[in-house]
PDB file of C-alpha atoms in Angstrom:
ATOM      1  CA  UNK O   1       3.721 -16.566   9.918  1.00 55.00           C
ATOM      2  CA  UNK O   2       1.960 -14.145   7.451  1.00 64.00           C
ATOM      3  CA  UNK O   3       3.973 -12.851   4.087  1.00 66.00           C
ATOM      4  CA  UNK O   4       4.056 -10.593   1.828  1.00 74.00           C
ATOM      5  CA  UNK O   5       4.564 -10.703  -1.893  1.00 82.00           C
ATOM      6  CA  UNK O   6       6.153  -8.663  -4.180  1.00 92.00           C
ATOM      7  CA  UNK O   7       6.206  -7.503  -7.647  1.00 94.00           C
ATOM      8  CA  UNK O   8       9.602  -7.051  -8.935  1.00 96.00           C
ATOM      9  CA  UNK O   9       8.348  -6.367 -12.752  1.00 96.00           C
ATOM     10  CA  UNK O  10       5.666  -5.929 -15.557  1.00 95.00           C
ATOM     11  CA  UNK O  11       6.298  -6.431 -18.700  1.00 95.00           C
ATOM     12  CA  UNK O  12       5.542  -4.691 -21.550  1.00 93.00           C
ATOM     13  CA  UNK O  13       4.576  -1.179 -20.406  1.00 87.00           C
ATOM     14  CA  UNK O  14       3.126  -0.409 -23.183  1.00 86.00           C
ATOM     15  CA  UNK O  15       0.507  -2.252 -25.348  1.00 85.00           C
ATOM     16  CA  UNK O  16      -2.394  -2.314 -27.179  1.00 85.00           C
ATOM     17  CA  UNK O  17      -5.845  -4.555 -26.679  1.00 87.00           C
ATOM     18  CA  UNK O  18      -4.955  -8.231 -26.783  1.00 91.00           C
ATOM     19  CA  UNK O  19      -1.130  -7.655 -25.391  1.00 92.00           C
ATOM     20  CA  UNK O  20      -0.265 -10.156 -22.714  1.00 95.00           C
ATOM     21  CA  UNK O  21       1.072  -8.804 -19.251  1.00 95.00           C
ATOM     22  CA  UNK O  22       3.856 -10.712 -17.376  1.00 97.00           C
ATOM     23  CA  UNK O  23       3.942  -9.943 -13.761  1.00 97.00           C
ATOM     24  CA  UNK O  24       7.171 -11.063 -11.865  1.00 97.00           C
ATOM     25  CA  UNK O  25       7.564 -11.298  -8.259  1.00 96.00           C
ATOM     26  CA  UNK O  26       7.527 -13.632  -5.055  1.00 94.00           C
ATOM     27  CA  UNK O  27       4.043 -15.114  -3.204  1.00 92.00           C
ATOM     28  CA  UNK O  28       2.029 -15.498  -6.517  1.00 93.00           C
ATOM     29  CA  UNK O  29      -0.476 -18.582  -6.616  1.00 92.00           C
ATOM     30  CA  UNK O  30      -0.245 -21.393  -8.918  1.00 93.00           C
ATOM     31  CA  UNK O  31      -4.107 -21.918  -8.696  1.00 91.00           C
ATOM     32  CA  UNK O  32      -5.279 -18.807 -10.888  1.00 90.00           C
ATOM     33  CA  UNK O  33      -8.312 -17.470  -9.640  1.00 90.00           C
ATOM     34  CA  UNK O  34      -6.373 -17.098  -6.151  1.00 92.00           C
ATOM     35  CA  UNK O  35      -4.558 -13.977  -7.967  1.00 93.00           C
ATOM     36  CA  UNK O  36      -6.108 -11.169  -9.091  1.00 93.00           C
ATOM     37  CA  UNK O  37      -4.760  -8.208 -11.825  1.00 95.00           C
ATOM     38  CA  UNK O  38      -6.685  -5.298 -11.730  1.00 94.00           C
ATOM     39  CA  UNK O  39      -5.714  -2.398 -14.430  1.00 92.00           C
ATOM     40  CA  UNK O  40      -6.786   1.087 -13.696  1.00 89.00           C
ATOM     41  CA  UNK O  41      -9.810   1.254 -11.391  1.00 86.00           C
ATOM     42  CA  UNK O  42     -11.644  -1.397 -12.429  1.00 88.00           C
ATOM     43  CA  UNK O  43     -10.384  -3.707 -15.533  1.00 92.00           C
ATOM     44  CA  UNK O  44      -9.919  -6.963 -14.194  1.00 94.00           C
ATOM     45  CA  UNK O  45      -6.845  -8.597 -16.426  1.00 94.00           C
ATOM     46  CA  UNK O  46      -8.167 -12.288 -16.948  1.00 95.00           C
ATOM     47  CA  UNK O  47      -4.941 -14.667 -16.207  1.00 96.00           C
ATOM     48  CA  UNK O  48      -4.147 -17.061 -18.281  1.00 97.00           C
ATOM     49  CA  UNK O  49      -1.298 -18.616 -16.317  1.00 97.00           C
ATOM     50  CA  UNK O  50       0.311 -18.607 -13.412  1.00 96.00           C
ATOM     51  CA  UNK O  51       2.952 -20.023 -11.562  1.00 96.00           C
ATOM     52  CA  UNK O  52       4.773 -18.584  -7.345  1.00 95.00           C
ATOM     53  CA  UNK O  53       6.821 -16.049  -9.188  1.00 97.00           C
ATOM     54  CA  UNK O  54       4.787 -14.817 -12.822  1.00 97.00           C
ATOM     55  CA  UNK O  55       1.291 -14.056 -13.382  1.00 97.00           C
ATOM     56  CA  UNK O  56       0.372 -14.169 -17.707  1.00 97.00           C
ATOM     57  CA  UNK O  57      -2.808 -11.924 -17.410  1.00 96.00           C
ATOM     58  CA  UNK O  58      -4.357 -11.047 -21.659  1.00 96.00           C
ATOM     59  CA  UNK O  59      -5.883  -6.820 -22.164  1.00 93.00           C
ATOM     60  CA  UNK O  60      -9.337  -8.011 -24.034  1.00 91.00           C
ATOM     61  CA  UNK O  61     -10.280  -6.514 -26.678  1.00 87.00           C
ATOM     62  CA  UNK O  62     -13.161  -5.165 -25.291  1.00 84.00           C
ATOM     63  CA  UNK O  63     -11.627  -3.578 -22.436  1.00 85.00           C
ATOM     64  CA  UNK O  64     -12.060   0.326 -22.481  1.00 81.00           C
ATOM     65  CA  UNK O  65      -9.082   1.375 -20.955  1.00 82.00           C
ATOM     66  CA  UNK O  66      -7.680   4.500 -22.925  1.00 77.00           C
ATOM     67  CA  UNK O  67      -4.418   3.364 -25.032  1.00 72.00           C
ATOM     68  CA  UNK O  68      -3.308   7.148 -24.424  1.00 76.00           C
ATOM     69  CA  UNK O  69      -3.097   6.999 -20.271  1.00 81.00           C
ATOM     70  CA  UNK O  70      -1.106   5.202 -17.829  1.00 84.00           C
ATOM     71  CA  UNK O  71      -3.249   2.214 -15.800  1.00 86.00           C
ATOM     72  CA  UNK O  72      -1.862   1.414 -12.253  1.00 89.00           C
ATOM     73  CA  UNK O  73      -1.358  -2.115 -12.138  1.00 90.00           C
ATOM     74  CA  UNK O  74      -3.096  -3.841  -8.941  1.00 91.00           C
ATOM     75  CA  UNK O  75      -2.075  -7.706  -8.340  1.00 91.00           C
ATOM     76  CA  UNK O  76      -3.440  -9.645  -5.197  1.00 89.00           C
ATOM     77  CA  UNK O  77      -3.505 -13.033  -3.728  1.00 86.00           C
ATOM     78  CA  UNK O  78      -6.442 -13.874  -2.081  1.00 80.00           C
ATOM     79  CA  UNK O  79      -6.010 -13.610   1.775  1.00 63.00           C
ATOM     80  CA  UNK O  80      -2.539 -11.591   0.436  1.00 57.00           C
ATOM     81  CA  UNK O  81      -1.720  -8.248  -0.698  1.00 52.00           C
ATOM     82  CA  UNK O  82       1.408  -7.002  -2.483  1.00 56.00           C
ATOM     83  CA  UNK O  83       3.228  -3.888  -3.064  1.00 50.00           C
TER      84      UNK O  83
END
């Protein structure tokens, strides 16, 4: 049967470039390229760990996202989605 995932937090909400993201949820992958954190329209948050229920994913710092706006946080699995 298919399931769906879910994100139940991320933590911090507010950081600068270099700040580690934890995701927390249910469905996550422990292989790491299977999940994918996307920040605003197009950053892609490079994981560095990752285990069914948390996602680690590290803000470069040469991202450009704008430390003054909000970024929607996108996670996937592949095959999955999430909400």
């Amino acid at each position: 049967p298919c399931t769906m995932g879910t994100v139940t937090s991320i933590s911090p909400a507010l950081g600068p470039a270099g700040t580690s993201i934890t995701i927390t949820g249910t469905g996550f992958s422990t292989t790491s390229c299977e999940n994918s954190v996307l920040l605003g329209s197009s950053y892609q948050c490079p994981i560095t760990s990752a285990s069914t229920t948390q996602i680690v994913c590290q803000v470069g710092s040469n991202s450009l996202l704008s430390a003054r706006t909000l970024q929607n946080v996108y996670v996937s699995r592949t095959q999955r989605g999430f909400h």
